PDB file of C-alpha atoms in Angstrom:
ATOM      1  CA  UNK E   1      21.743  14.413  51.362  1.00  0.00           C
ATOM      2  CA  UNK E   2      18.447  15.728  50.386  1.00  0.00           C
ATOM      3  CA  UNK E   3      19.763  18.200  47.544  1.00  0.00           C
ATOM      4  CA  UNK E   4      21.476  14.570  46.122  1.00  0.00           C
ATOM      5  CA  UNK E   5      18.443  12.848  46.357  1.00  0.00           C
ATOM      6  CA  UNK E   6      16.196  15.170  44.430  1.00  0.00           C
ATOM      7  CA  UNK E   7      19.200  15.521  41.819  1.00  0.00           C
ATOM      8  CA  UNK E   8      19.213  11.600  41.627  1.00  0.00           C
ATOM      9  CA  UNK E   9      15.605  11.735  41.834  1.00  0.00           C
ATOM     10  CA  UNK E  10      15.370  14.871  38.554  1.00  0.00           C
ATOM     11  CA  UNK E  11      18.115  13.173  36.813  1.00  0.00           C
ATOM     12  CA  UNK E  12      15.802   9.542  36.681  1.00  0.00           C
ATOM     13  CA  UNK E  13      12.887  11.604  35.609  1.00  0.00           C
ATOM     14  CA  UNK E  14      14.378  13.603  32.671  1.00  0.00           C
ATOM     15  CA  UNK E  15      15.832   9.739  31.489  1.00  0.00           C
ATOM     16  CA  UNK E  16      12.824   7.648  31.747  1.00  0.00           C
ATOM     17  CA  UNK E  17      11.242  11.166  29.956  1.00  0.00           C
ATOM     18  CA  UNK E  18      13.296  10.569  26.928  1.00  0.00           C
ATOM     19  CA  UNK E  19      13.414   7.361  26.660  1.00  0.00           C
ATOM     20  CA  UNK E  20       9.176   7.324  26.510  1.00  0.00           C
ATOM     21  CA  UNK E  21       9.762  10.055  23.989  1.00  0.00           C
ATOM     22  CA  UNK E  22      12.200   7.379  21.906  1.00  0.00           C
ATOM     23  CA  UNK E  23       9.980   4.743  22.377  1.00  0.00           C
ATOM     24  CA  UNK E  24       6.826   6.669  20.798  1.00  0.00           C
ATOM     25  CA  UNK E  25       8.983   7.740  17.907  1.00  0.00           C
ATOM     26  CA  UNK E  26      10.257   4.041  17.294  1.00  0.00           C
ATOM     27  CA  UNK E  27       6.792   2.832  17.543  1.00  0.00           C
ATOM     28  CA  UNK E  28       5.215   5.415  15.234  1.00  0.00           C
ATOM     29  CA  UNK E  29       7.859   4.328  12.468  1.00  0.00           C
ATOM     30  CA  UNK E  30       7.459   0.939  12.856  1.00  0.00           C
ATOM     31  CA  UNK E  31       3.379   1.232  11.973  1.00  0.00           C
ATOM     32  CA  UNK E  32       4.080   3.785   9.221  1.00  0.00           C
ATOM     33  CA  UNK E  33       6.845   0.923   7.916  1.00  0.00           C
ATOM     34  CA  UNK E  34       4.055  -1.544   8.851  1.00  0.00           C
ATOM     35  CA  UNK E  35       1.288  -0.321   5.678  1.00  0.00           C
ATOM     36  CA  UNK E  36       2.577  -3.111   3.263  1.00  0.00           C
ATOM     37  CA  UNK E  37       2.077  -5.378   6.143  1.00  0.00           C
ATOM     38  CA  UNK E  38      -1.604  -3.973   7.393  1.00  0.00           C
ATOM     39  CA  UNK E  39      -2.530  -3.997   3.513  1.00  0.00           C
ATOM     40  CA  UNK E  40      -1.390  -7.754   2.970  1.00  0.00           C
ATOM     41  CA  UNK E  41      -3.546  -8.859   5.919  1.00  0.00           C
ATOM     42  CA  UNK E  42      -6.271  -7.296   5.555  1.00  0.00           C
ATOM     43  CA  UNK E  43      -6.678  -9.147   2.298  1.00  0.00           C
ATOM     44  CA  UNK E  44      -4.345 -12.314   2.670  1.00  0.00           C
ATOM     45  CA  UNK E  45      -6.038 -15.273   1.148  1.00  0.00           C
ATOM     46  CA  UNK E  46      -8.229 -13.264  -1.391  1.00  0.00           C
ATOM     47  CA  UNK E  47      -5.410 -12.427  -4.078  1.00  0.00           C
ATOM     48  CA  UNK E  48      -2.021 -13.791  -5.084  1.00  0.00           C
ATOM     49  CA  UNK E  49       0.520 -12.127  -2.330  1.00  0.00           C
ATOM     50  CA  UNK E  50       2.457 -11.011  -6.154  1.00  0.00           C
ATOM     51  CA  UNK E  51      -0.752  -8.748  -6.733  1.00  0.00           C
ATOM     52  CA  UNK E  52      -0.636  -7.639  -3.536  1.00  0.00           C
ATOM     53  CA  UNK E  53       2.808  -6.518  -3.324  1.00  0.00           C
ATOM     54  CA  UNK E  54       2.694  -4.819  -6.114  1.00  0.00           C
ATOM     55  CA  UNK E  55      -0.562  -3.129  -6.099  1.00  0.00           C
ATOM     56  CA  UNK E  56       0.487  -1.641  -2.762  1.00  0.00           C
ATOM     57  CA  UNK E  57       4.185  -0.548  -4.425  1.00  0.00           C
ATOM     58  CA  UNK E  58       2.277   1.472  -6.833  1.00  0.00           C
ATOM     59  CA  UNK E  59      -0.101   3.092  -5.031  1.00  0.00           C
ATOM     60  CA  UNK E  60       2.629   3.637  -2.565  1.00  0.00           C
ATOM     61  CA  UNK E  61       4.976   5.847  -5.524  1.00  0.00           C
ATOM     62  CA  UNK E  62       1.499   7.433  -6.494  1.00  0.00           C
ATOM     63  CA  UNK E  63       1.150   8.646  -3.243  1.00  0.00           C
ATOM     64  CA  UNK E  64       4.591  10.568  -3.403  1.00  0.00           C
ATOM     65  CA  UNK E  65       6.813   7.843  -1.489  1.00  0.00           C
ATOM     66  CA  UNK E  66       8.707   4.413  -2.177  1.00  0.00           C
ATOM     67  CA  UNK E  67       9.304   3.243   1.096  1.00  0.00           C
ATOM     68  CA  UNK E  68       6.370   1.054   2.187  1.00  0.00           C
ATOM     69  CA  UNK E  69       4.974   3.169   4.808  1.00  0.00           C
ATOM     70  CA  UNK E  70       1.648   4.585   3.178  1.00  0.00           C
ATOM     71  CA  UNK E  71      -1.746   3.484   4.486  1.00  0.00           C
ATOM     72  CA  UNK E  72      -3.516   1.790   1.528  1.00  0.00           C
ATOM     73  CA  UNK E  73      -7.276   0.836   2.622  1.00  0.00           C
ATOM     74  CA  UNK E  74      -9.075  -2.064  -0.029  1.00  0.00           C
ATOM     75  CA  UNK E  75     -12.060   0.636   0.350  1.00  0.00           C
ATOM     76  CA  UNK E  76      -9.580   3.417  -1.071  1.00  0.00           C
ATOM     77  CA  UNK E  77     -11.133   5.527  -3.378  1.00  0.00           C
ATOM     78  CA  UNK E  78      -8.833   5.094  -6.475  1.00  0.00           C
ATOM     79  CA  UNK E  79      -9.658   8.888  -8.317  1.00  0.00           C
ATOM     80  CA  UNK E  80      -9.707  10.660  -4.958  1.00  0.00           C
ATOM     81  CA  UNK E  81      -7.375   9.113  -2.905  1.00  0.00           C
ATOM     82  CA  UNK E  82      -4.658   8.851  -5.749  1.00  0.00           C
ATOM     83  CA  UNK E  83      -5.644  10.414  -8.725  1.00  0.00           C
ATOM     84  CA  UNK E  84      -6.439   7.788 -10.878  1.00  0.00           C
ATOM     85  CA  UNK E  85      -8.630   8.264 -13.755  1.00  0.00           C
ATOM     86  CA  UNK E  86      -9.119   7.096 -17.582  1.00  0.00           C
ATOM     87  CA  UNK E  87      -6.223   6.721 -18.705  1.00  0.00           C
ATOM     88  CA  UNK E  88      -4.374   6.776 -15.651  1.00  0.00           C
ATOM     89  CA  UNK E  89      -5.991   4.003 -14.403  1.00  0.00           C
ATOM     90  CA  UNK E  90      -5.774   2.041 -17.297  1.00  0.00           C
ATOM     91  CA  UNK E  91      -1.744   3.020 -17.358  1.00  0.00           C
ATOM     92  CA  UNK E  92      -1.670   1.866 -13.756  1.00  0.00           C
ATOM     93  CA  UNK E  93      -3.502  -1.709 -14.805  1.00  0.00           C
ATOM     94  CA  UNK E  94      -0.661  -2.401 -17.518  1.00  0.00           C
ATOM     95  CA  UNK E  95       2.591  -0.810 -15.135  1.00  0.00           C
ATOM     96  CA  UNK E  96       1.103  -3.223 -12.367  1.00  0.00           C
ATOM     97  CA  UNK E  97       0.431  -6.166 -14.244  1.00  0.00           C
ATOM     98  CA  UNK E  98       3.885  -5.663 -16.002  1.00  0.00           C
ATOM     99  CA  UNK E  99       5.423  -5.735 -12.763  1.00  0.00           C
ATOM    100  CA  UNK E 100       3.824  -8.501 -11.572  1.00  0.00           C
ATOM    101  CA  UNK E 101       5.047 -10.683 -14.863  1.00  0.00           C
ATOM    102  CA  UNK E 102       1.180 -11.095 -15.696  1.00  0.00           C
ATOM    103  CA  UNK E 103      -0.753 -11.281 -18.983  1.00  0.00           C
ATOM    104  CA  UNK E 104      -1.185  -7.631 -20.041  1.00  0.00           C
ATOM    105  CA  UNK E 105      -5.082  -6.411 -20.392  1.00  0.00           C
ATOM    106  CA  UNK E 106      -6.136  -6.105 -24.074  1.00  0.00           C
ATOM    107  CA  UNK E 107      -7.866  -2.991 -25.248  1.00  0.00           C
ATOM    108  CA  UNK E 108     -11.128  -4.501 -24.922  1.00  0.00           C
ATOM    109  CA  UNK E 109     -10.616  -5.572 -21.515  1.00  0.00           C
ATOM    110  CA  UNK E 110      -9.534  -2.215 -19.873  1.00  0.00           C
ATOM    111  CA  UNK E 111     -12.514  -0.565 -21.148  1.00  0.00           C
ATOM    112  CA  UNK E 112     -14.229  -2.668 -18.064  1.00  0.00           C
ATOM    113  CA  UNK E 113     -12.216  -0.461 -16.322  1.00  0.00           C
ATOM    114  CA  UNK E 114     -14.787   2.704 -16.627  1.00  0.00           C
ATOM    115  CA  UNK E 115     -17.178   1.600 -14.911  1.00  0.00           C
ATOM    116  CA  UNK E 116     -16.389  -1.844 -12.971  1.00  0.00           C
ATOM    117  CA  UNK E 117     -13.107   0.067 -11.047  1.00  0.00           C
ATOM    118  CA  UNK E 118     -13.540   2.755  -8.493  1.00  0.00           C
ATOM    119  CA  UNK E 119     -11.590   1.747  -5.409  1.00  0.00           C
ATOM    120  CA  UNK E 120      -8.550  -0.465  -4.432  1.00  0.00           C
ATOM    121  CA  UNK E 121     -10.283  -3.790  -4.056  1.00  0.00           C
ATOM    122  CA  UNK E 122     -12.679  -3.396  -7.521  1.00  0.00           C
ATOM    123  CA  UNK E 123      -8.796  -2.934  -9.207  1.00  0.00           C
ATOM    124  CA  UNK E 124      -7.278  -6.059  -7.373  1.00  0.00           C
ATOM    125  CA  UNK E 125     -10.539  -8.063  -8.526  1.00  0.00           C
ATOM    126  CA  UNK E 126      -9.794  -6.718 -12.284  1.00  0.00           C
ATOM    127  CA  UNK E 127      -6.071  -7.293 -12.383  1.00  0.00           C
ATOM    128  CA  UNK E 128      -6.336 -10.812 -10.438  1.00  0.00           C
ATOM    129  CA  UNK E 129      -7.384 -12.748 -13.376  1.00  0.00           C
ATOM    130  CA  UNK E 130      -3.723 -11.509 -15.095  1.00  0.00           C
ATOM    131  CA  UNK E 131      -1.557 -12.849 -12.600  1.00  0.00           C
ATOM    132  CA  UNK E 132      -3.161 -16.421 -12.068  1.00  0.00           C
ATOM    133  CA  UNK E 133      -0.290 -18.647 -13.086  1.00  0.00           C
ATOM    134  CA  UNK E 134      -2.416 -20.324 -15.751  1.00  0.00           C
ATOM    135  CA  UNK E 135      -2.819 -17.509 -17.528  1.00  0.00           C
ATOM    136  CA  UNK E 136       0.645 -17.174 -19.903  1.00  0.00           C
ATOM    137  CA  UNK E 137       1.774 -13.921 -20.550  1.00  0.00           C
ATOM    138  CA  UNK E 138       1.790 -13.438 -24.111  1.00  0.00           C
TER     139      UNK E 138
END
């Protein structure tokens, strides 16, 4: 009766063992899945949810994946944290804001981009102007 018990007694502690171990997995995939999320609210109400979306996406495939799992912060440092520079970050503006259906930046205007953009929230402030819907994309 004993030996049973401490078998029943193993038996319940190797289960509830892997099922914690299940749970922590789950859990960790659903905040890695959760970035898009965690990136919307921490600006929600400051840009179009459009911009947002597709801001993330990119940064997201620049940072080697296209599920929307990545952690992108609005204090991101854009050349460090994902290798934009010159004329990367000028052919991120116009793949973004082609995406997003907006106005595409003029010559003139993406030379702002030099020195006004330098981390996630300076490029949502440049590109947000593109995507208001009274702007017509020509």
């Amino acid at each position: 009766m004993v030996r049973l018990s401490v078998a029943v007694a193993g038996i319940v502690l190797l289960l509830g063992v892997v099922a914690l171990v299940r749970a922590s997995r789950m859990n960790r995939r659903s905040i890695e899945r959760d970035g898009l999320s965690r990136f919307r609210d921490a600006l929600r109400g400051r840009y179009p949810e459009l911009l947002l979306a597709h801001v993330y996406g990119y940064l997201a495939e620049r940072h080697g994946t296209q599920q929307p799992h990545v952690h992108v912060s609005p204090s991101d440092d854009l050349r460090r944290v994902y290798g934009l520079v010159d004329l990367d970050l000028e052919d991120a503006v116009l793949v973004i804001a082609d995406r997003a259906g907006a106005r595409l930046p003029r010559a003139k205007e993406l030379d702002a981009l030099k020195t006004g953009v330098r981390s996630v929230e300076d490029l949502l402030r440049f590109l947000e102007p593109y995507v208001r819907p009274d702007v017509v994309r020509e």
